[in-house]
mmCIF file of C-alpha atoms in Angstrom:
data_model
loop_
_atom_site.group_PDB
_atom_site.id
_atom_site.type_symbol
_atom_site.label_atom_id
_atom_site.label_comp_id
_atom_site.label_asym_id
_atom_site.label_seq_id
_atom_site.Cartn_x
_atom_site.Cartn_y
_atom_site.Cartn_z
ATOM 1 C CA UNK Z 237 -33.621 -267.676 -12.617
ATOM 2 C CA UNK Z 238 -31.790 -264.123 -12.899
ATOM 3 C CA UNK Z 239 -33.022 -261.893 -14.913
ATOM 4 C CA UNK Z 240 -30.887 -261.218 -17.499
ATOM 5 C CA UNK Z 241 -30.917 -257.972 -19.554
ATOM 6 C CA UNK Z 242 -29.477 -256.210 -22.115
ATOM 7 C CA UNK Z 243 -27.374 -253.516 -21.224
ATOM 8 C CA UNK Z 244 -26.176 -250.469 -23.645
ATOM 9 C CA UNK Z 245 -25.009 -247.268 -22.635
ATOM 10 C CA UNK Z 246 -26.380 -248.018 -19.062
ATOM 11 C CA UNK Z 247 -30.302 -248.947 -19.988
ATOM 12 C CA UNK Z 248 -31.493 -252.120 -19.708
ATOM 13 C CA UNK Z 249 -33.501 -254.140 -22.262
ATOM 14 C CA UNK Z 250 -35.666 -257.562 -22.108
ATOM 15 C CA UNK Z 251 -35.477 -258.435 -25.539
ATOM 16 C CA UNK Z 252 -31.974 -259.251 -27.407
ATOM 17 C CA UNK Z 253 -33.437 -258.845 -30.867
ATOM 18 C CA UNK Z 254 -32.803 -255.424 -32.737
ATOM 19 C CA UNK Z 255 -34.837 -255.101 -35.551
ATOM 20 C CA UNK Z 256 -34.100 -252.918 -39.131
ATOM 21 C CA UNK Z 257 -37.499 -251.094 -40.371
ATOM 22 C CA UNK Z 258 -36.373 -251.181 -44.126
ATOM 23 C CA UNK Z 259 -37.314 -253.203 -46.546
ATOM 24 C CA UNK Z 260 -40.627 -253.924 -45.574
ATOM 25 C CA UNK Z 261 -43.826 -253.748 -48.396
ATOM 26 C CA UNK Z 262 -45.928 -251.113 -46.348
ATOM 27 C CA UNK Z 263 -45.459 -249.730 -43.128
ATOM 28 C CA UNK Z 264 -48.130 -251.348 -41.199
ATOM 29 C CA UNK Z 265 -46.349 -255.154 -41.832
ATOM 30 C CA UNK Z 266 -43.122 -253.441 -40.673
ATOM 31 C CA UNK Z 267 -44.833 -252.258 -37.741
ATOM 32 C CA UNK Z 268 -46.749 -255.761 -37.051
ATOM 33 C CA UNK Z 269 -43.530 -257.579 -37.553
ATOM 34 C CA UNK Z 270 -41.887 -255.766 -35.147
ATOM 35 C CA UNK Z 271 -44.401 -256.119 -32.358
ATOM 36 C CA UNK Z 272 -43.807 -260.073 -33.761
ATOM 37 C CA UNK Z 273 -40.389 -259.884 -32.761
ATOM 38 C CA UNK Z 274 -40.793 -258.386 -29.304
ATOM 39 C CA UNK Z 275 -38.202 -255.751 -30.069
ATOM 40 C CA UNK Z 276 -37.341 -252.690 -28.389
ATOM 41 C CA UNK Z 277 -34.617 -251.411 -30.370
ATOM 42 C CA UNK Z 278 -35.283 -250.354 -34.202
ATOM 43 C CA UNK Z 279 -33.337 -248.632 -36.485
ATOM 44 C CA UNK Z 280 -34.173 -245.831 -38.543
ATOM 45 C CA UNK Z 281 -32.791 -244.032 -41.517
ATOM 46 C CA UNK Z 282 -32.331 -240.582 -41.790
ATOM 47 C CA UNK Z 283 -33.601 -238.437 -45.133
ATOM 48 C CA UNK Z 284 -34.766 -235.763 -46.917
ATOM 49 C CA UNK Z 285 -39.018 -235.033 -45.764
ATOM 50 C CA UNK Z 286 -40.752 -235.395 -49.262
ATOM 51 C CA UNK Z 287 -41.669 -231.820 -49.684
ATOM 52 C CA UNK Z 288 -44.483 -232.132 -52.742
ATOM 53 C CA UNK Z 289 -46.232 -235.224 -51.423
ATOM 54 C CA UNK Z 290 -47.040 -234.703 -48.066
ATOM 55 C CA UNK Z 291 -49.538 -237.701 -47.615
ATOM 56 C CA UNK Z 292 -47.079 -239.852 -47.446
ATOM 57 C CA UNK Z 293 -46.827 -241.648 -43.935
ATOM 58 C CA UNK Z 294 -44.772 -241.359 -41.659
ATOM 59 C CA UNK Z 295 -42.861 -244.086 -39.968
ATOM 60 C CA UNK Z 296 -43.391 -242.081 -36.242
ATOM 61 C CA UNK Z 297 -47.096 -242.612 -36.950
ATOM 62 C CA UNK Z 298 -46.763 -246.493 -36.842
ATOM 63 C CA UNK Z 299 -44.058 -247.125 -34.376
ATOM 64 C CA UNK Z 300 -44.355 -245.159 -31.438
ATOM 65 C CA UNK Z 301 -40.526 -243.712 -30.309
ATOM 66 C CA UNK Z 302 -42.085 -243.298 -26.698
ATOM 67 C CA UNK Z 303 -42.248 -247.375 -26.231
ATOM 68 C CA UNK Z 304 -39.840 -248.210 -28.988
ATOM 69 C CA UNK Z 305 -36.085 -246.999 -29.087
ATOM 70 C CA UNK Z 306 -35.232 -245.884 -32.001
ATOM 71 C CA UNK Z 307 -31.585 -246.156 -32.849
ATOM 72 C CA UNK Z 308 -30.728 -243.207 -35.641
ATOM 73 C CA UNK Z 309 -28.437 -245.063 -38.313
ATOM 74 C CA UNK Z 310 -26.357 -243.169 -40.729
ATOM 75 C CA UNK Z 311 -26.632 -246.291 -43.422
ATOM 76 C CA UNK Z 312 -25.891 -244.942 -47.073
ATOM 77 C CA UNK Z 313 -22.759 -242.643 -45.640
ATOM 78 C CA UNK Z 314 -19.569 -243.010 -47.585
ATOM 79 C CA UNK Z 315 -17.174 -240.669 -45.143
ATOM 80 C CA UNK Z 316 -17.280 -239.454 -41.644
ATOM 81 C CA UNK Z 317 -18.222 -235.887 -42.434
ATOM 82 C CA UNK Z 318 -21.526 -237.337 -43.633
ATOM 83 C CA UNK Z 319 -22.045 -239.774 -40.957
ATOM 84 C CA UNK Z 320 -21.858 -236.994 -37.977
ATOM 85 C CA UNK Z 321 -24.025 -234.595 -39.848
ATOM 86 C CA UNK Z 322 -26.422 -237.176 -40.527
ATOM 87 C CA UNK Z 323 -26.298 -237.851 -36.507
ATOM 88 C CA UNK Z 324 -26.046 -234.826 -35.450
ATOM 89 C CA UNK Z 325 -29.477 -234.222 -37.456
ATOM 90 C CA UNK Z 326 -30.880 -237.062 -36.177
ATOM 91 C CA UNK Z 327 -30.210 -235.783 -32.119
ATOM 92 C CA UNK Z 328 -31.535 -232.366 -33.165
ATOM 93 C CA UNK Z 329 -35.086 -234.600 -34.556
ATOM 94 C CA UNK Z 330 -35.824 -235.444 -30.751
ATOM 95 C CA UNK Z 331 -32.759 -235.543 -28.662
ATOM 96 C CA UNK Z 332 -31.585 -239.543 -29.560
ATOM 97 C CA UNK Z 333 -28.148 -240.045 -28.220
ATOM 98 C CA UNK Z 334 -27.918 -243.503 -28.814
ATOM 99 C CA UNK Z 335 -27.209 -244.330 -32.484
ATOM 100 C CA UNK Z 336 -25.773 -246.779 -34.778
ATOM 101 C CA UNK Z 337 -22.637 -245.274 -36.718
ATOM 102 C CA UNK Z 338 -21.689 -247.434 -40.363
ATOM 103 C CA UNK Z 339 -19.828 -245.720 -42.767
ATOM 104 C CA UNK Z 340 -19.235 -247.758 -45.645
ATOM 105 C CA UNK Z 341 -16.144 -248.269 -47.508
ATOM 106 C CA UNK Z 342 -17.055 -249.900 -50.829
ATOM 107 C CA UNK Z 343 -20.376 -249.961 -52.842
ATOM 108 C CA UNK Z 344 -20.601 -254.261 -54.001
ATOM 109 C CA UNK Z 345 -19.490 -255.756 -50.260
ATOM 110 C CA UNK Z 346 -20.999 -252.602 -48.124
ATOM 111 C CA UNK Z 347 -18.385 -253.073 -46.176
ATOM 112 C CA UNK Z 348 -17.137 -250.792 -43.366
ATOM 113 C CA UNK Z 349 -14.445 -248.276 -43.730
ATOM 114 C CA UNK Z 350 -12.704 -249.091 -40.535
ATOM 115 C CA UNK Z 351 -10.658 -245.649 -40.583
ATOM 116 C CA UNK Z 352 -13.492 -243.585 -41.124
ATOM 117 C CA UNK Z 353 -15.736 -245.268 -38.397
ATOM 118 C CA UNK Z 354 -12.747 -245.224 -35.828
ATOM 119 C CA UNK Z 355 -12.728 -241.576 -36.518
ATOM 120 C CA UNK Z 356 -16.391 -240.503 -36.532
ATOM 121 C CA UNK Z 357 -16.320 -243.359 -33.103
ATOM 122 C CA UNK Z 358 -14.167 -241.000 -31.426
ATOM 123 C CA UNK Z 359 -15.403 -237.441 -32.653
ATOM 124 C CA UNK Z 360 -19.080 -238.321 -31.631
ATOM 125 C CA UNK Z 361 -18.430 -240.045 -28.598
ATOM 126 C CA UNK Z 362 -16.522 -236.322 -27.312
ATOM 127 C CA UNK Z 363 -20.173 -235.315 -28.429
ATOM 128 C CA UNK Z 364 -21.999 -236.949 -25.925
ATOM 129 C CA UNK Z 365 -23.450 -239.722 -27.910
ATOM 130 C CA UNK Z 366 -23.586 -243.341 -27.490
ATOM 131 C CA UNK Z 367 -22.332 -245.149 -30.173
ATOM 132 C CA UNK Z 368 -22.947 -248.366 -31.634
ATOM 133 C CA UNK Z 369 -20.749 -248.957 -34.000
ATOM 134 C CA UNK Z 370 -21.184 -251.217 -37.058
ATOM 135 C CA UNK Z 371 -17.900 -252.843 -37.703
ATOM 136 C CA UNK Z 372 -15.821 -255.403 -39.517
ATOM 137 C CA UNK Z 373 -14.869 -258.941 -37.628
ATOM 138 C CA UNK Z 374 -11.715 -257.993 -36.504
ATOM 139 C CA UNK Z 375 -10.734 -258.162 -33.388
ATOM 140 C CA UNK Z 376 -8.180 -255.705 -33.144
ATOM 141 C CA UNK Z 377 -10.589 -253.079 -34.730
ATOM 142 C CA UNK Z 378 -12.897 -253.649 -32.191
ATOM 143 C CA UNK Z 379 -10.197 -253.233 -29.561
ATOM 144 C CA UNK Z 380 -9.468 -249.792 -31.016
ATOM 145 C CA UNK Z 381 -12.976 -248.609 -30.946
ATOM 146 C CA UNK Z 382 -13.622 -250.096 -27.714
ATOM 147 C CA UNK Z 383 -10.834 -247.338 -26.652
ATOM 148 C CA UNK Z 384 -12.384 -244.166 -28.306
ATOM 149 C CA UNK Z 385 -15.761 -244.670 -26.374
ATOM 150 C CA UNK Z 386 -18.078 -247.371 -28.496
ATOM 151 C CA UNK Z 387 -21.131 -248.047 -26.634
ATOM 152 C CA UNK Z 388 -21.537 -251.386 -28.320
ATOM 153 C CA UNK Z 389 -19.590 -253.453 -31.102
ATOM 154 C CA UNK Z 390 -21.553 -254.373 -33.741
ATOM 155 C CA UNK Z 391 -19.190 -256.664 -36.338
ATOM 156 C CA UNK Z 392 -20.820 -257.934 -39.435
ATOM 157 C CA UNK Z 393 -21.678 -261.724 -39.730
ATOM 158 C CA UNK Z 394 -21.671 -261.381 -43.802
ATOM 159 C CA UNK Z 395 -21.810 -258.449 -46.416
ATOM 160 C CA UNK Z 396 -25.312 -256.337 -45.328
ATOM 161 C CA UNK Z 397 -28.352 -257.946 -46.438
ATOM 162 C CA UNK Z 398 -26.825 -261.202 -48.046
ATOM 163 C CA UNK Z 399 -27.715 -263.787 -45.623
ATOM 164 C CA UNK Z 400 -24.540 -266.049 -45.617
ATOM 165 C CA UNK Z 401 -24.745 -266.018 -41.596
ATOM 166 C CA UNK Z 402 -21.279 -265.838 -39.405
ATOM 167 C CA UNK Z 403 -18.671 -266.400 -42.276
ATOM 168 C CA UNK Z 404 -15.619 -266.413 -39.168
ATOM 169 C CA UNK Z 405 -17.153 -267.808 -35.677
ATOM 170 C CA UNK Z 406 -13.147 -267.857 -34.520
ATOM 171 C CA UNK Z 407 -12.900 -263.952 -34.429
ATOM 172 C CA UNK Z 408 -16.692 -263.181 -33.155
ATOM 173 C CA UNK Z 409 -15.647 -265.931 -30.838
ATOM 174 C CA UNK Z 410 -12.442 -263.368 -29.837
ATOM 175 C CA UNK Z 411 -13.778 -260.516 -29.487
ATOM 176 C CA UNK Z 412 -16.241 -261.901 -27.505
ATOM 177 C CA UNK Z 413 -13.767 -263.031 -25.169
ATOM 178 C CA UNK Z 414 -11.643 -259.669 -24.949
ATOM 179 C CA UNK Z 415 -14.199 -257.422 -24.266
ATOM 180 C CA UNK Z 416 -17.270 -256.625 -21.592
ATOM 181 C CA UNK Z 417 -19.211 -254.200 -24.193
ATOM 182 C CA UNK Z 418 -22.286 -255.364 -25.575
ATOM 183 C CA UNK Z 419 -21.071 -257.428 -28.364
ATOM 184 C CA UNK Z 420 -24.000 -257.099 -31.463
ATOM 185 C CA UNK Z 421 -24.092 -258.900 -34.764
ATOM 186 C CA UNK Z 422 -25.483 -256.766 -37.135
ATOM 187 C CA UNK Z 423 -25.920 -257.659 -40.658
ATOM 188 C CA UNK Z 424 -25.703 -260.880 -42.868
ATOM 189 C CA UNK Z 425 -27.856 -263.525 -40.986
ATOM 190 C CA UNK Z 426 -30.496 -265.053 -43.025
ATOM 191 C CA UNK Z 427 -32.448 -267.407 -41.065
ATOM 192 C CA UNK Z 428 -33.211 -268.071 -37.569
ATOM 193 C CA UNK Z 429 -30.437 -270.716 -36.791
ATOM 194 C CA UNK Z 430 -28.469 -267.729 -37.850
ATOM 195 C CA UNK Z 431 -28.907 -266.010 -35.145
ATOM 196 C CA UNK Z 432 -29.395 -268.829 -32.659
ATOM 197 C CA UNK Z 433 -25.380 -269.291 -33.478
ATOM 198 C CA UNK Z 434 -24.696 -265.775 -33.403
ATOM 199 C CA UNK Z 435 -25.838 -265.719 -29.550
ATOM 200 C CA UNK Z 436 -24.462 -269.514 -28.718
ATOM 201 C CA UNK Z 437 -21.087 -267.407 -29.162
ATOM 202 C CA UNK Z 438 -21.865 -265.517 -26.613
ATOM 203 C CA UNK Z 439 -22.907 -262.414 -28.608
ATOM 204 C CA UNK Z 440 -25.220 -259.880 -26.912
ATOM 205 C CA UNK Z 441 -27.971 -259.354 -29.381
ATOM 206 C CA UNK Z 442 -28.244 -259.764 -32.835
ATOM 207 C CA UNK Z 443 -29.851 -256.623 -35.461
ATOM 208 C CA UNK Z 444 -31.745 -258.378 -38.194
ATOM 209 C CA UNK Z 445 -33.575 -256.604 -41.213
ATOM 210 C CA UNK Z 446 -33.657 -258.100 -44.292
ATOM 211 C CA UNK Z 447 -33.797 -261.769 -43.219
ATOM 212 C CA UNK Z 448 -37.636 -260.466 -41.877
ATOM 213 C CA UNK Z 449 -38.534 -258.225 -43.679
ATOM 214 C CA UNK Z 450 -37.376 -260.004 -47.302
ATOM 215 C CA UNK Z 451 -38.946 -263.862 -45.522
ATOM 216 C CA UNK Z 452 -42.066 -265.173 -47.895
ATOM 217 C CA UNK Z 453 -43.167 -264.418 -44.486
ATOM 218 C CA UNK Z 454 -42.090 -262.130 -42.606
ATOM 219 C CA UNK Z 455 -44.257 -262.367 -39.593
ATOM 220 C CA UNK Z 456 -43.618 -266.217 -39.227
ATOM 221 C CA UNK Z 457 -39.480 -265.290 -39.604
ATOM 222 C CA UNK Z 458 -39.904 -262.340 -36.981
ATOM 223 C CA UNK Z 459 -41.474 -264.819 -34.584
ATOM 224 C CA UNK Z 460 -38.560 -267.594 -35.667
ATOM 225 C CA UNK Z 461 -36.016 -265.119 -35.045
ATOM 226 C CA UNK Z 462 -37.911 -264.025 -31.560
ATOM 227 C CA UNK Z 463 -37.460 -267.658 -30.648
ATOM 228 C CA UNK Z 464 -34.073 -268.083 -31.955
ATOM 229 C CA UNK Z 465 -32.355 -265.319 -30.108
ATOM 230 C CA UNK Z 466 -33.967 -266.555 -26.924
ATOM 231 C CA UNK Z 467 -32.934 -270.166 -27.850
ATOM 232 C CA UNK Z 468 -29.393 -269.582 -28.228
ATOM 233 C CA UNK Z 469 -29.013 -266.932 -25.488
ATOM 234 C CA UNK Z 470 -30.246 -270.065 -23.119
ATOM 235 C CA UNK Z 471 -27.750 -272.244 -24.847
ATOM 236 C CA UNK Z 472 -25.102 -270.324 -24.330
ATOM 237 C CA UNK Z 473 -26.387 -269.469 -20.393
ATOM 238 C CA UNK Z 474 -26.746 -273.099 -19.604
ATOM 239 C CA UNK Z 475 -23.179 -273.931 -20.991
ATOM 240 C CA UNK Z 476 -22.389 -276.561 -23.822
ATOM 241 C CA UNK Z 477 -20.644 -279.665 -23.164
ATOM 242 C CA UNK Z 478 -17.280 -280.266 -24.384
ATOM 243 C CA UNK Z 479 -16.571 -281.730 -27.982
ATOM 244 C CA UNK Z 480 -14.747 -284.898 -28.732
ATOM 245 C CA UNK Z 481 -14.113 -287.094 -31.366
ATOM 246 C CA UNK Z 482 -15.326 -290.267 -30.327
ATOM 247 C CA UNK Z 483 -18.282 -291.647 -29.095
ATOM 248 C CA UNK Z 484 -19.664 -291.645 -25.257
ATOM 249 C CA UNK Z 485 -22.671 -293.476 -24.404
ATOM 250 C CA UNK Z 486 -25.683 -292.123 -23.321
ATOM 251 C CA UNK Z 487 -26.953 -295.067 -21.744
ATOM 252 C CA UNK Z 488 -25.070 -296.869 -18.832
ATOM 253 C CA UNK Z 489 -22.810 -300.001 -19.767
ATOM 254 C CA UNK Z 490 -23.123 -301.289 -15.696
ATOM 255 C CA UNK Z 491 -25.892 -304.094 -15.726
ATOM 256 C CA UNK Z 492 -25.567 -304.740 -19.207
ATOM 257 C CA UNK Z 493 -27.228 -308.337 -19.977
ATOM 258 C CA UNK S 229 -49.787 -202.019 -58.213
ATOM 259 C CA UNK S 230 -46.355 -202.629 -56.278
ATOM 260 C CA UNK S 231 -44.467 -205.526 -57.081
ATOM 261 C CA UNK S 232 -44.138 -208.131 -54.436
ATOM 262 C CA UNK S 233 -39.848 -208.799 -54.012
ATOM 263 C CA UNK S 234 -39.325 -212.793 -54.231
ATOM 264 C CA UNK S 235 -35.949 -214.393 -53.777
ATOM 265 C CA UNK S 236 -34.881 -217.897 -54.559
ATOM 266 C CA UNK S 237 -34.233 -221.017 -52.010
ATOM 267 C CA UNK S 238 -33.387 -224.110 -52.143
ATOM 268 C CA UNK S 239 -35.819 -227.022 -49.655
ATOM 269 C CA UNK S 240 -34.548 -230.630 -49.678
ATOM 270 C CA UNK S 241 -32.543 -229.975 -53.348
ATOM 271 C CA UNK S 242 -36.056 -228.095 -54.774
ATOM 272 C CA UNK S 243 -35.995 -224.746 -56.253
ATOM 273 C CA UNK S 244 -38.782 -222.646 -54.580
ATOM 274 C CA UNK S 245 -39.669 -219.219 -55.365
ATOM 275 C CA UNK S 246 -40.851 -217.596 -52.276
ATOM 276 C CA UNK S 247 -41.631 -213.621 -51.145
ATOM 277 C CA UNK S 248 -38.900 -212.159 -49.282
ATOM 278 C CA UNK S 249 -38.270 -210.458 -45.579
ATOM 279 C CA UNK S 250 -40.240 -214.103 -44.854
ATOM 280 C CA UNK S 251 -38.417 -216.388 -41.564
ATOM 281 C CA UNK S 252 -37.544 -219.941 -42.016
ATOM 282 C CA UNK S 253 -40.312 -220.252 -39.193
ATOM 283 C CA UNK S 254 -42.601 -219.119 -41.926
ATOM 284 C CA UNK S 255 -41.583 -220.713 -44.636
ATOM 285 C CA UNK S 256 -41.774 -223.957 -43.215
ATOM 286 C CA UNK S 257 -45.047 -223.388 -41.794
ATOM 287 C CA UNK S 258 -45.780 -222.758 -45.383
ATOM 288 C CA UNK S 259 -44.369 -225.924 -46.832
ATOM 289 C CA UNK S 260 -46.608 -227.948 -43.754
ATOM 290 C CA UNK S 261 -43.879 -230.261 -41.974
ATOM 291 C CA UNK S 262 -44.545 -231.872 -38.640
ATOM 292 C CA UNK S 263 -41.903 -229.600 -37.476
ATOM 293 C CA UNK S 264 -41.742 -231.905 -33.872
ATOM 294 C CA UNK S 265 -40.820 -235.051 -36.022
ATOM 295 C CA UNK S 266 -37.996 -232.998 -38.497
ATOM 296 C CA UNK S 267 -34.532 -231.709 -38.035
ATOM 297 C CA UNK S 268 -34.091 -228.249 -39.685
ATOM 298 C CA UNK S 269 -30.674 -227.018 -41.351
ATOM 299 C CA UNK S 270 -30.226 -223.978 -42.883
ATOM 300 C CA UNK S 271 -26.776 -223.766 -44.982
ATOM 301 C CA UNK S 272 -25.315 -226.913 -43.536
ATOM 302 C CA UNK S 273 -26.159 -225.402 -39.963
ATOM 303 C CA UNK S 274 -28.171 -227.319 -37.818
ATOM 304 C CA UNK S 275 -31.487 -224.802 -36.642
ATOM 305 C CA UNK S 276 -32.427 -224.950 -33.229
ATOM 306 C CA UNK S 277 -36.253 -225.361 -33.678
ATOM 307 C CA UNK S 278 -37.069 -222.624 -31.053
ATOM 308 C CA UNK S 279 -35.334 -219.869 -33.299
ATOM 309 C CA UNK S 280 -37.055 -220.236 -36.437
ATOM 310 C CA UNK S 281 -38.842 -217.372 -36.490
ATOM 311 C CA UNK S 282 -35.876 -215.174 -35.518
ATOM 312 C CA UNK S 283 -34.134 -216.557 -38.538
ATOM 313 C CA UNK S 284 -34.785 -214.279 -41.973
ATOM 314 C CA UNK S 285 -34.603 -216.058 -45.349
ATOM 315 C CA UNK S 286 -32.191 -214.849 -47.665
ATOM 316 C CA UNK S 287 -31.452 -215.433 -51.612
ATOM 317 C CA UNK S 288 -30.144 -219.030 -52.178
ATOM 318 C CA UNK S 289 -30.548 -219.849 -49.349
ATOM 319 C CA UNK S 290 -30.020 -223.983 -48.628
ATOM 320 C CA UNK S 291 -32.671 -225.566 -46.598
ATOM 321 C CA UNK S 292 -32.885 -228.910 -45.640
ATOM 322 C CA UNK S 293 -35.719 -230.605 -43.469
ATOM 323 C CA UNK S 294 -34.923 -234.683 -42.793
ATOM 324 C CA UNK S 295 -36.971 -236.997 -40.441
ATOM 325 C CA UNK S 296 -36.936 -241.153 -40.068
ATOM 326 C CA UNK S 297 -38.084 -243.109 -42.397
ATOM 327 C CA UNK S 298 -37.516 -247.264 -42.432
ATOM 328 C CA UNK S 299 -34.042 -248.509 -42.528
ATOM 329 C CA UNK S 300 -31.692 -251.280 -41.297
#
């Protein structure tokens, strides 16, 4: 069989699953579930260095950014002025260029502002980075950032972190069909047939945080997911058959007695 | 005895009282942050980590030091 990779920004990955590294109870499980899941993409937050408690540890210390990729988010950013100095911080931490942009738009649905995101898209792209760019389910939208420079399009499948799972397979479904960039859900899947859908569309990858790291058990869900992703990547390789609405018999009538 | 000058900064949103004619190389140092796992901005100006010591402190000064922590 070919070997089929993951592509962003021109580097190739095995593994289809991105992985969030919030959430989690300590830092070892987060670090355990991730080696679960077989991921080589994570996300990270950006913030403030605790300054009086310097014992704290440090997520660098348990997941190594030499074999993992870590993909710089600017989650918690409200307008595109925060966003690229939030990115721009996170190049200067160790020269990432590839980074997930989400600028939110409303506190309750965490929804993406669309305007702001095209606009940051576009401004850090001139930059030189590669951007990823979390983004609502339309397909239009994704058209437009597809033509300031996205690396990858990243719709949501629900609001962030409620797991609903793909609330509108039609437009995933489109964009998928309009467009050669890695196509990513990110955000809203909450179980492992979640995300076995997600890639029977035809999606790329998925990014998955909560539904892991929130799971009774979160190793046992990052190995689901694992499974999942591969599951429905094959399904959607080996292509479905055709639906109809009546019956067609598995076993031959010929010869019947 | 002589009177050591201080001036006031600001680290991550904290008030810190430190001596003055001091570098942000310094003061850092001082404050003991993995400086290779930290992005430094001084006044909302990103510091390339090679100049800190060429960089003097001055009164109200606005530091703030940011590194990855866990997030989706």
């Amino acid at each position: 069989m070919k070997k089929d990779h993951l592509i962003i920004a021109k580097k190739k990955f095995q593994s289809r699953l991105i992985v969030g590294t919030g959430k989690y109870k300590t830092m070892q499980e987060c670090a355990e579930a991730i080696k679960i899941t077989g991921a080589e993409i994570v996300t990270v937050a950006v913030r403030r260095v605790n300054i009086s408690d310097k014992k704290k540890p440090l997520l660098m210390d348990y997941i190594d950014p030499k074999k993992i990729t870590y993909l710089p988010n600017t989650a918690g950013c409200f307008t595109a002025d925060e966003a690229l100095r939030t990115l721009r911080l996170a190049r200067e931490i160790g020269g990432w260029k590839l980074v997930k942009l989400e600028v939110l738009g409303d506190k309750e649905t965490l929804y993406p502002d669309m305007i702001e995101t095209l606009k940051s898209t576009e401004i850090l792209t001139k930059e030189g980075f590669k951007v990823m760019v979390y983004c609502s389910d339309d397909p239009l939208i994704a058209k437009r950032l597809e033509n300031v420079g996205a690396s990858a399009i990243m719709p949501l499948a629900a609001p962030i972190g409620s797991g609903l799972g793909i609330q509108n397979n039609v437009n995933i479904r489109i964009i998928r069909n309009q467009t050669k960039l890695p196509l990513i859900i990110d955000a809203g899947l909450g179980q492992a047939s979640d995300a076995a859908i997600a890639m029977e569309l035809g999606c790329d990858g998925v990014l998955v945080n909560t539904a892991i790291a929130k799971a009774k058990k979160p190793f046992e869900m990052a190995l689901a997911m694992k499974n999942a992703v591969m599951a429905g990547r094959g399904s959607y390789l080996a292509g479905r058959i055709a639906k109809t609405d009546y019956a067609n018999p598995s076993s031959p009538l010929k010869g019947l007695i | 005895m002589k009177k050591i000058k201080k001036i006031k900064i600001k680290v991550n949103g904290k008030i810190l009282d430190i001596e003055a004619n001091q570098s942000l190389g310094s003061c850092i140092r001082k404050i003991k942050v993995p400086i290779n796992k930290v992005a430094i901005e001084l006044n909302l100006e990103i510091i390339d980590k090679n100049k800190l010591n060429k960089i003097k402190l001055k009164n109200k000064d606005n530091i703030e030091i940011v590194h990855f922590i866990g997030g989706g």
